[in-house]
Each structure stands twice: as C-alpha cells, then as structure tokens.
Tab-separated table of C-alpha atoms (C1' of nucleotides) in Angstrom:
chain	number	residue	atom	x	y	z
A	1	UNK	CA	8.547	-35.667	39.473
A	2	UNK	CA	10.442	-38.489	41.088
A	3	UNK	CA	13.554	-36.873	39.717
A	4	UNK	CA	14.738	-34.391	42.337
A	5	UNK	CA	18.089	-33.961	40.627
A	6	UNK	CA	19.054	-30.381	39.801
A	7	UNK	CA	21.415	-28.876	37.259
A	8	UNK	CA	24.982	-28.187	38.392
A	9	UNK	CA	28.075	-26.795	36.762
A	10	UNK	CA	31.309	-28.648	37.495
A	11	UNK	CA	34.708	-27.213	36.602
A	12	UNK	CA	37.270	-29.978	36.170
A	13	UNK	CA	40.900	-28.873	36.359
A	14	UNK	CA	43.916	-31.175	36.212
A	15	UNK	CA	46.515	-30.741	38.952
A	16	UNK	CA	49.907	-29.506	37.667
A	17	UNK	CA	48.876	-31.008	34.341
A	18	UNK	CA	51.981	-30.554	32.192
A	19	UNK	CA	54.389	-31.515	34.947
A	20	UNK	CA	52.185	-34.508	35.817
A	21	UNK	CA	52.251	-35.773	32.220
A	22	UNK	CA	56.031	-35.525	32.193
A	23	UNK	CA	56.380	-37.362	35.496
A	24	UNK	CA	54.130	-40.161	34.210
A	25	UNK	CA	56.572	-40.945	31.415
A	26	UNK	CA	59.656	-40.196	33.521
A	27	UNK	CA	58.832	-42.060	36.751
A	28	UNK	CA	62.293	-41.354	38.131
A	29	UNK	CA	61.199	-37.714	38.501
A	30	UNK	CA	58.530	-38.468	41.129
A	31	UNK	CA	59.036	-36.172	44.094
A	32	UNK	CA	61.551	-33.936	42.345
A	33	UNK	CA	61.189	-30.267	41.420
A	34	UNK	CA	60.257	-30.358	37.715
A	35	UNK	CA	60.047	-27.208	35.600
A	36	UNK	CA	58.622	-27.360	32.061
A	37	UNK	CA	59.136	-24.425	29.718
A	38	UNK	CA	60.549	-23.308	26.388
A	39	UNK	CA	63.070	-25.746	24.997
A	40	UNK	CA	64.105	-26.850	28.443
A	41	UNK	CA	67.220	-24.671	28.474
A	42	UNK	CA	67.156	-22.291	31.444
A	43	UNK	CA	69.838	-20.085	29.892
A	44	UNK	CA	67.494	-19.111	27.026
A	45	UNK	CA	64.735	-16.515	26.758
A	46	UNK	CA	61.638	-18.461	27.791
A	47	UNK	CA	59.207	-18.792	30.679
A	48	UNK	CA	57.826	-21.560	32.886
A	49	UNK	CA	54.739	-23.296	31.517
A	50	UNK	CA	54.134	-25.459	34.582
A	51	UNK	CA	56.133	-26.261	37.708
A	52	UNK	CA	55.549	-29.355	39.840
A	53	UNK	CA	54.350	-28.812	43.397
A	54	UNK	CA	57.873	-29.622	44.614
A	55	UNK	CA	59.191	-26.758	42.467
A	56	UNK	CA	56.409	-24.393	43.546
A	57	UNK	CA	57.583	-24.842	47.131
A	58	UNK	CA	60.701	-22.912	46.065
A	59	UNK	CA	58.616	-20.066	44.686
A	60	UNK	CA	58.711	-21.098	41.028
A	61	UNK	CA	55.490	-20.755	39.058
A	62	UNK	CA	53.912	-20.273	35.634
A	63	UNK	CA	55.057	-17.240	33.676
A	64	UNK	CA	58.348	-16.880	35.492
A	65	UNK	CA	61.447	-16.548	33.287
A	66	UNK	CA	63.387	-19.819	33.184
A	67	UNK	CA	66.548	-17.951	34.172
A	68	UNK	CA	64.939	-16.878	37.408
A	69	UNK	CA	63.609	-20.366	38.058
A	70	UNK	CA	67.110	-21.773	37.617
A	71	UNK	CA	68.451	-19.274	40.100
A	72	UNK	CA	65.855	-20.321	42.674
A	73	UNK	CA	66.318	-24.074	42.106
A	74	UNK	CA	69.739	-24.725	40.536
A	75	UNK	CA	69.258	-28.505	40.552
A	76	UNK	CA	65.670	-28.576	39.286
A	77	UNK	CA	64.854	-30.796	36.312
A	78	UNK	CA	64.185	-28.570	33.288
A	79	UNK	CA	62.173	-30.093	30.445
A	80	UNK	CA	61.077	-28.728	27.041
A	81	UNK	CA	57.421	-28.166	26.203
A	82	UNK	CA	56.072	-31.147	24.236
A	83	UNK	CA	52.717	-29.926	22.951
A	84	UNK	CA	51.698	-33.112	21.075
A	85	UNK	CA	52.113	-35.157	24.275
A	86	UNK	CA	49.879	-32.798	26.248
A	87	UNK	CA	47.291	-32.688	23.483
A	88	UNK	CA	47.109	-36.480	23.497
A	89	UNK	CA	46.742	-36.612	27.282
A	90	UNK	CA	44.133	-33.871	27.149
A	91	UNK	CA	42.046	-35.763	24.627
A	92	UNK	CA	42.026	-38.796	26.922
A	93	UNK	CA	40.794	-36.642	29.785
A	94	UNK	CA	38.065	-34.978	27.713
A	95	UNK	CA	36.919	-38.331	26.338
A	96	UNK	CA	36.561	-39.556	29.915
A	97	UNK	CA	34.378	-36.564	30.769
A	98	UNK	CA	32.209	-36.969	27.671
A	99	UNK	CA	31.685	-40.634	28.526
A	100	UNK	CA	29.894	-39.595	31.699
A	101	UNK	CA	26.154	-40.273	31.310
A	102	UNK	CA	24.237	-37.053	30.746
A	103	UNK	CA	27.328	-34.840	30.881
A	104	UNK	CA	27.684	-31.740	28.699
A	105	UNK	CA	31.353	-30.875	28.209
A	106	UNK	CA	32.759	-27.456	27.311
A	107	UNK	CA	36.535	-27.535	26.920
A	108	UNK	CA	38.467	-24.468	28.114
A	109	UNK	CA	42.025	-25.534	27.482
A	110	UNK	CA	44.430	-28.465	27.633
A	111	UNK	CA	43.737	-29.116	31.284
A	112	UNK	CA	40.266	-27.869	32.109
A	113	UNK	CA	36.620	-28.105	31.137
A	114	UNK	CA	33.156	-27.268	32.357
A	115	UNK	CA	30.858	-30.239	32.803
A	116	UNK	CA	27.110	-29.753	33.061
A	117	UNK	CA	25.291	-32.484	34.987
A	118	UNK	CA	21.974	-33.145	36.695
A	119	UNK	CA	22.451	-34.777	40.073
A	120	UNK	CA	21.121	-34.863	43.610
A	121	UNK	CA	24.641	-34.982	45.046
A	122	UNK	CA	27.182	-32.894	43.099
A	123	UNK	CA	30.041	-33.749	45.478
A	124	UNK	CA	29.492	-37.435	44.814
A	125	UNK	CA	29.397	-36.817	41.059
A	126	UNK	CA	32.567	-34.718	41.270
A	127	UNK	CA	34.371	-37.505	43.060
A	128	UNK	CA	33.146	-40.068	40.538
A	129	UNK	CA	34.623	-37.901	37.811
A	130	UNK	CA	37.910	-37.556	39.678
A	131	UNK	CA	38.083	-41.323	40.075
A	132	UNK	CA	37.247	-41.955	36.418
A	133	UNK	CA	39.892	-39.512	35.188
A	134	UNK	CA	42.497	-41.002	37.505
A	135	UNK	CA	41.663	-44.551	36.466
A	136	UNK	CA	41.842	-43.886	32.744
A	137	UNK	CA	44.714	-41.362	32.600
A	138	UNK	CA	46.563	-41.748	35.940
A	139	UNK	CA	46.167	-37.971	36.315
A	140	UNK	CA	44.753	-36.227	39.374
A	141	UNK	CA	42.294	-33.370	39.130
A	142	UNK	CA	40.248	-31.020	41.260
A	143	UNK	CA	36.611	-30.104	40.756
A	144	UNK	CA	34.774	-26.872	41.454
A	145	UNK	CA	31.002	-27.058	41.867
A	146	UNK	CA	28.785	-24.066	41.181
A	147	UNK	CA	25.342	-22.814	40.280
A	148	UNK	CA	26.985	-20.675	37.553
A	149	UNK	CA	30.055	-21.164	35.389
A	150	UNK	CA	31.878	-18.339	37.173
A	151	UNK	CA	31.204	-19.768	40.634
A	152	UNK	CA	32.296	-23.260	39.578
A	153	UNK	CA	35.489	-21.882	38.048
A	154	UNK	CA	36.372	-19.861	41.135
A	155	UNK	CA	35.593	-22.831	43.391
A	156	UNK	CA	38.222	-25.106	41.872
A	157	UNK	CA	41.261	-23.441	43.429
A	158	UNK	CA	39.678	-23.811	46.853
A	159	UNK	CA	39.589	-27.572	46.374
A	160	UNK	CA	43.121	-28.002	45.043
A	161	UNK	CA	44.894	-30.309	45.029
A	162	UNK	CA	42.880	-33.478	44.511
A	163	UNK	CA	39.765	-31.982	46.075
A	164	UNK	CA	36.263	-30.640	45.572
A	165	UNK	CA	34.719	-27.323	46.602
A	166	UNK	CA	31.238	-25.870	46.144
A	167	UNK	CA	30.387	-22.183	45.615
A	168	UNK	CA	26.787	-21.013	45.212
A	169	UNK	CA	24.859	-17.782	45.634
A	170	UNK	CA	24.458	-18.769	49.313
A	171	UNK	CA	28.125	-18.967	50.325
A	172	UNK	CA	29.855	-16.878	47.613
A	173	UNK	CA	30.359	-13.746	49.691
A	174	UNK	CA	31.011	-15.662	52.926
A	175	UNK	CA	33.912	-17.464	51.270
A	176	UNK	CA	35.323	-14.826	48.898
A	177	UNK	CA	33.925	-11.495	50.098
A	178	UNK	CA	37.065	-10.346	51.911
A	179	UNK	CA	39.474	-11.435	49.188
A	180	UNK	CA	41.111	-8.956	46.787
A	181	UNK	CA	39.391	-8.546	43.429
A	182	UNK	CA	42.568	-9.856	41.782
A	183	UNK	CA	41.671	-13.356	42.991
A	184	UNK	CA	38.688	-13.481	40.634
A	185	UNK	CA	38.841	-15.111	37.232
A	186	UNK	CA	38.819	-12.306	34.677
A	187	UNK	CA	40.193	-9.594	36.973
A	188	UNK	CA	43.889	-9.122	36.256
A	189	UNK	CA	46.502	-6.807	37.741
A	190	UNK	CA	45.532	-3.745	35.678
A	191	UNK	CA	41.814	-3.885	36.338
A	192	UNK	CA	42.230	-4.612	40.053
A	193	UNK	CA	44.456	-1.541	40.240
A	194	UNK	CA	41.914	0.665	38.480
A	195	UNK	CA	39.164	-0.716	40.699
A	196	UNK	CA	41.232	0.289	43.721
A	197	UNK	CA	41.241	3.900	42.510
A	198	UNK	CA	37.439	3.727	42.767
A	199	UNK	CA	37.758	2.470	46.355
A	200	UNK	CA	36.894	-1.089	45.311
A	201	UNK	CA	39.391	-3.535	46.741
A	202	UNK	CA	37.495	-6.644	47.801
A	203	UNK	CA	35.122	-9.035	46.099
A	204	UNK	CA	32.315	-7.859	48.370
A	205	UNK	CA	32.953	-4.238	47.398
A	206	UNK	CA	32.937	-5.155	43.716
A	207	UNK	CA	29.728	-7.145	44.149
A	208	UNK	CA	28.053	-4.087	45.674
A	209	UNK	CA	29.385	-1.564	43.136
A	210	UNK	CA	26.863	0.188	40.911
A	211	UNK	CA	26.856	-0.596	37.200
A	212	UNK	CA	26.783	3.118	36.423
A	213	UNK	CA	30.025	3.735	38.295
A	214	UNK	CA	31.749	0.748	36.713
A	215	UNK	CA	30.514	1.640	33.224
A	216	UNK	CA	31.864	5.174	33.562
A	217	UNK	CA	35.327	3.782	34.286
A	218	UNK	CA	35.468	0.705	32.081
A	219	UNK	CA	32.881	1.166	29.345
A	220	UNK	CA	29.308	-0.007	28.867
A	221	UNK	CA	30.101	-3.708	28.520
A	222	UNK	CA	33.200	-4.280	30.627
A	223	UNK	CA	32.007	-2.229	33.598
A	224	UNK	CA	28.837	-4.214	34.322
A	225	UNK	CA	30.686	-7.392	33.392
A	226	UNK	CA	33.218	-6.840	36.192
A	227	UNK	CA	30.347	-6.248	38.593
A	228	UNK	CA	28.802	-9.578	37.665
A	229	UNK	CA	32.176	-11.282	38.207
A	230	UNK	CA	32.167	-9.855	41.738
A	231	UNK	CA	28.815	-11.486	42.405
A	232	UNK	CA	29.678	-14.736	40.625
A	233	UNK	CA	26.682	-14.193	38.333
A	234	UNK	CA	26.384	-15.116	34.683
A	235	UNK	CA	25.687	-18.127	32.512
A	236	UNK	CA	24.545	-21.254	34.314
A	237	UNK	CA	24.291	-23.595	31.343
A	238	UNK	CA	27.306	-25.414	29.928
A	239	UNK	CA	27.438	-24.962	26.145
A	240	UNK	CA	29.053	-27.768	24.179
A	241	UNK	CA	28.590	-26.184	20.753
A	242	UNK	CA	31.874	-26.723	18.912
A	243	UNK	CA	34.142	-23.694	19.102
A	244	UNK	CA	35.189	-22.090	15.836
A	245	UNK	CA	38.604	-20.448	15.804
A	246	UNK	CA	38.673	-16.789	14.756
A	247	UNK	CA	42.188	-16.917	13.432
A	248	UNK	CA	45.655	-18.390	13.728
A	249	UNK	CA	49.014	-16.864	14.527
A	250	UNK	CA	52.665	-17.506	15.252
A	251	UNK	CA	55.016	-15.395	17.236
A	252	UNK	CA	58.690	-15.669	18.082
A	253	UNK	CA	60.964	-14.014	20.576
A	254	UNK	CA	64.453	-13.947	19.132
A	255	UNK	CA	67.341	-15.088	21.285
A	256	UNK	CA	69.273	-12.145	19.872
A	257	UNK	CA	67.430	-9.054	18.729
A	258	UNK	CA	67.212	-8.722	14.932
A	259	UNK	CA	68.548	-5.593	13.285
A	260	UNK	CA	68.920	-6.578	9.631
A	261	UNK	CA	65.977	-5.897	7.352
A	262	UNK	CA	66.553	-9.088	5.371
A	263	UNK	CA	66.647	-11.197	8.531
A	264	UNK	CA	63.342	-9.695	9.665
A	265	UNK	CA	61.720	-10.388	6.301
A	266	UNK	CA	63.000	-13.967	6.289
A	267	UNK	CA	61.722	-14.538	9.818
A	268	UNK	CA	58.288	-13.266	8.797
A	269	UNK	CA	58.165	-15.572	5.769
A	270	UNK	CA	59.148	-18.545	7.937
A	271	UNK	CA	56.329	-17.784	10.360
A	272	UNK	CA	53.623	-17.262	7.735
A	273	UNK	CA	53.895	-20.806	6.370
A	274	UNK	CA	52.644	-22.686	9.455
A	275	UNK	CA	49.868	-20.126	9.927
A	276	UNK	CA	48.710	-20.787	6.377
A	277	UNK	CA	48.869	-24.524	7.070
A	278	UNK	CA	46.590	-24.097	10.092
A	279	UNK	CA	44.162	-22.064	8.004
A	280	UNK	CA	44.236	-24.456	5.058
A	281	UNK	CA	43.325	-27.266	7.450
A	282	UNK	CA	40.100	-25.416	8.254
A	283	UNK	CA	39.282	-24.601	4.660
A	284	UNK	CA	37.977	-21.109	5.435
A	285	UNK	CA	38.990	-17.922	3.605
A	286	UNK	CA	41.260	-15.308	5.138
A	287	UNK	CA	39.619	-11.912	5.687
A	288	UNK	CA	42.286	-10.096	7.688
A	289	UNK	CA	45.989	-10.136	8.458
A	290	UNK	CA	48.063	-8.732	11.277
A	291	UNK	CA	51.621	-8.148	12.380
A	292	UNK	CA	52.992	-7.645	15.865
A	293	UNK	CA	56.479	-6.322	16.513
A	294	UNK	CA	58.286	-5.733	19.791
A	295	UNK	CA	61.052	-3.197	19.497
A	296	UNK	CA	63.708	-3.899	22.109
A	297	UNK	CA	63.432	-3.582	24.961
A	298	UNK	CA	59.654	-3.629	25.325
A	299	UNK	CA	57.598	-1.422	23.048
A	300	UNK	CA	54.956	-3.318	21.107
A	301	UNK	CA	53.313	-2.169	17.879
A	302	UNK	CA	50.576	-3.891	15.933
A	303	UNK	CA	49.488	-3.448	12.350
A	304	UNK	CA	46.281	-4.969	11.026
A	305	UNK	CA	44.620	-4.900	7.680
A	306	UNK	CA	41.348	-6.234	6.330
A	307	UNK	CA	41.542	-8.083	3.034
A	308	UNK	CA	39.023	-9.313	0.499
A	309	UNK	CA	38.236	-12.951	1.311
A	310	UNK	CA	40.882	-15.199	-0.207
A	311	UNK	CA	42.314	-18.710	0.086
A	312	UNK	CA	45.361	-17.862	-2.030
A	313	UNK	CA	48.541	-18.355	0.008
A	314	UNK	CA	50.517	-15.968	-2.187
A	315	UNK	CA	47.975	-13.200	-1.678
A	316	UNK	CA	47.936	-13.622	2.104
A	317	UNK	CA	51.728	-13.752	2.191
A	318	UNK	CA	51.970	-10.561	0.150
A	319	UNK	CA	49.513	-8.777	2.447
A	320	UNK	CA	51.535	-9.692	5.518
A	321	UNK	CA	54.835	-8.768	3.873
A	322	UNK	CA	53.339	-5.368	3.074
A	323	UNK	CA	52.838	-4.896	6.819
A	324	UNK	CA	56.442	-5.976	7.424
A	325	UNK	CA	57.502	-2.992	5.306
A	326	UNK	CA	56.100	-0.725	8.013
A	327	UNK	CA	58.566	-1.969	10.644
A	328	UNK	CA	61.018	0.776	11.540
A	329	UNK	CA	64.292	-0.562	10.171
A	330	UNK	CA	66.597	1.325	12.505
A	331	UNK	CA	65.188	-0.291	15.639
A	332	UNK	CA	66.214	-3.679	17.037
A	333	UNK	CA	63.431	-6.272	16.928
A	334	UNK	CA	62.906	-8.600	19.882
A	335	UNK	CA	59.647	-10.247	18.864
A	336	UNK	CA	57.725	-10.785	15.676
A	337	UNK	CA	54.192	-12.147	15.322
A	338	UNK	CA	52.064	-12.797	12.254
A	339	UNK	CA	48.361	-13.496	12.186
A	340	UNK	CA	45.521	-14.267	9.812
A	341	UNK	CA	41.810	-14.029	10.621
A	342	UNK	CA	39.207	-16.174	8.937
A	343	UNK	CA	35.650	-15.612	7.811
A	344	UNK	CA	33.174	-16.832	10.406
A	345	UNK	CA	30.559	-19.334	9.281
A	346	UNK	CA	26.903	-18.624	9.973
A	347	UNK	CA	25.694	-19.943	13.280
A	348	UNK	CA	29.108	-20.060	14.963
A	349	UNK	CA	28.980	-19.686	18.708
A	350	UNK	CA	29.305	-16.103	19.857
A	351	UNK	CA	31.977	-15.267	22.404
A	352	UNK	CA	30.353	-14.267	25.655
A	353	UNK	CA	33.180	-12.799	27.615
A	354	UNK	CA	36.460	-11.042	27.245
A	355	UNK	CA	38.203	-13.757	29.198
A	356	UNK	CA	37.997	-16.462	26.671
A	357	UNK	CA	35.763	-17.069	23.747
A	358	UNK	CA	33.226	-19.710	24.225
A	359	UNK	CA	31.909	-19.912	27.693
B	1	DT	C1'	65.015	-10.586	37.578
B	2	DC	C1'	63.471	-10.033	33.145
B	3	DT	C1'	59.831	-11.165	31.069
B	4	DG	C1'	56.822	-17.380	25.800
B	5	DG	C1'	53.224	-18.493	22.629
B	6	DG	C1'	48.465	-19.007	21.132
B	7	DG	C1'	44.224	-17.263	21.646
B	8	DT	C1'	39.796	-13.950	22.534
B	9	DC	C1'	37.184	-9.699	23.173
B	10	DC	C1'	36.444	-4.618	24.180
B	11	DT	C1'	37.306	0.402	23.692
B	12	DA	C1'	38.697	4.696	21.683
B	13	DG	C1'	39.267	7.536	17.962
B	14	DG	C1'	39.439	8.792	13.130
B	15	DA	C1'	37.390	8.610	8.503
B	16	DC	C1'	33.507	8.797	6.043
B	17	DC	C1'	28.558	9.083	4.931
B	18	DC	C1'	23.829	10.997	5.032
C	1	DT	C1'	32.768	32.115	10.543
C	2	DC	C1'	31.497	28.360	12.823
C	3	DT	C1'	30.332	24.063	12.548
C	4	DG	C1'	24.448	19.294	14.128
C	5	DG	C1'	23.711	14.529	14.938
C	6	DG	C1'	23.655	9.774	14.031
C	7	DG	C1'	25.549	5.833	12.088
C	8	DT	C1'	29.124	2.448	10.252
C	9	DC	C1'	33.650	0.797	9.294
C	10	DC	C1'	38.412	0.376	10.254
C	11	DT	C1'	42.726	0.473	12.894
C	12	DA	C1'	45.565	0.489	17.030
C	13	DG	C1'	46.020	-0.640	21.587
C	14	DG	C1'	44.889	-2.868	25.911
C	15	DA	C1'	43.472	-6.581	28.937
C	16	DC	C1'	42.693	-11.202	30.101
C	17	DC	C1'	43.096	-16.382	29.936
C	18	DC	C1'	45.791	-20.985	29.891
DNA sequence: TCTGGGGTCCTAGGACCC
DNA sequence: TCTGGGGTCCTAGGACCC
C-alpha cells in the first residue's frame, strides 16, 4: 500500500535517428544538411529515409524522391543507407531501455519502442531514460507519456525534439481535438479523405462518431478501430512477447524498366535467394508465396499462392517462378517483389492492429 | 516532381460445400 | 424457371507504419 506508483506507457523515439547515427561517425557533418537514402546518389530512383533537422528546414523529409531533395538543397550531403550500422545502434538503444529496472520493452522499429513502467512521476522517469540513452549511445530521443499505447505514441511528436509530453484521457481532446484526423497514428491520407466525406474532419469529430456509421463505411473491424484511435483508446499494457515474423520479402525498383522476359526471370531468381536465406535462418516451413509487379508507370499487380508446407528451396523457387510466368510480357516492368510466408508456431503473439503487428 | 524497401492486417468477392 | 442460407477457404487489392 505504500507503493502509490501507477502504470504508465512511455513511447521512446530517437530524434532524426538515421541522420544522427551518420553524424556521430562523421563529426564534420555536424550542423550540415544531411540526407540519407538509397545508395546516396541523388540522380537515381530512390527516396529519403531520414533528413537531418538542418535539411528539413529546406522542406526535405522522409519519403521524398532524392532527385527532388537535391533540387531543394543542391549542396546537401547525400549518404547511402547503411542498415547494419543502424541495426547495431538500435540494439544499443534497446539494451539501454531493457536495463531499466522494472521496464517492459516492446520494440516498434529501429528507432522506437514502448516502455511500460510503474512510477509516481512519469516525467522524471522519461527524463532518466533520455539521459541513459544519451549517455550510452550519444543519441537524443523524445518520450511520449500516456495511459494507453495510442496516447503515448501520439504524445511523442508534441515533445520533439529532445522533450517529453504527456497525453491522457483528461487532456487528449483539449490538445488534439481540433487537429485533422490525418495527424493521428494509423489514419493516413486515404482514410482521412474518406472520413471527410462523412463530415468527420477533426480528432474530436472522429472521437464522437458512432461505431455504426464508421462500420458501414470501413467494415466491422476497421470502422470501430478508427473511432478508438480518435479517442486515444486501446491497449494500456506493453507486451514484450517476442514478435514472430509472418514472412520475408525482397523488392527492387529497376533503374531502367525491364522489358525482356529473360531479364525479368533472372531478376526474380536473384531476389528469391536472400528471401530463402532469411527463412532458413528461422527454420520454419514456407506455406505461401507471392509476387508483386509494377508495370510502368504505376500499375501494381499481386499474385499469391498457398503451398503445402515445405522447407525445400527448389520447391519454393519453382512456385515463385510459376507466378513469374503470369507477368504480362509485353509490358515494361518497373518493380518486382517476391515473398514467402511461413507457418506460424502455436502461441505466437496475435497482431492487434492494422498499423503494425505486435502492439 | 516523381515517387524505396520491408513489413502487417483487413475487406471484398468468388468458389465450393452442406 | 428461378434460385435459400450459412459457412469456409482462397485470392487480389488496399491501407498503414517506419
């Protein structure tokens, strides 16, 4: 009874993570506009992974084509994506979080995680975490505090950079009520547009919308789910059960569109190998395969096929190559993707949301 | 201005069965 | 000639996230 601490959800999010990692090992880049994306060549087809705050001041941000970024900042520093370096930095950050006494850590990506804690002063705990991460990794982060996962996640942006912000049932609508629904995690451009056709434009309007109305437009699960996002409701307990991948894939956008059948087949074979390596590393059988093809300029088709459980690389390869046969040979190919899905073990964590499996 | 790569989950519709 | 009701499985497509 002496313990008056209560359970809180913290959302820890590194500031400009990828750019920050690059600046750490290239100290001469401090204060410069740094743009990380693709192979670091702004004349190629690729997009920005992360831009430093200096680059963002010029209007460059994630998802923007590198060509456009180069036009906006001709003398920016362009760097290639170095996934192993970011994975290593990420593991240091996550280890720091897990070392926190009593913390439950649920990783969401390279640069963010939910942390469940019991504390009387969540702001103090958040700042202790920020200090610990900075000390061990020299990386700055921001922390959102919430009484649910959704509220903690939405709070983080309000604290950025290098800050802390708290969102609870009490202040949720005061802070976010007048904002567009697009600002919410899980509401993208398409859904916010469809919501607008129902007369729902703000977070407060979404929070007040009836499940029945939302279900009629978006389906029995997604409709009510969007309503709960508007209220910030949902899970309040951080779940650190290990995540089990559903499948693995590779996809490639060609610098020049492919038109030759043999070139397409060779590209597919080249992409299958690393997928099979990923799957072999998990030691689980393949139960489905898929193929994605983008016909230039921008029409995407997918083909999927269930297969009897197998660990035989030749069988999986043959199944995918059979899908390749369905590509229309007379059309130019801009993108090719191959995928394999694995059998799920008993007791694996269920996905809870459409946004991302596992939270 | 021209749009990456790796994931996850939901919905609609057709096939098929009883 | 007109044609039920419920259920499951599968495929294709769409939407979102980092």
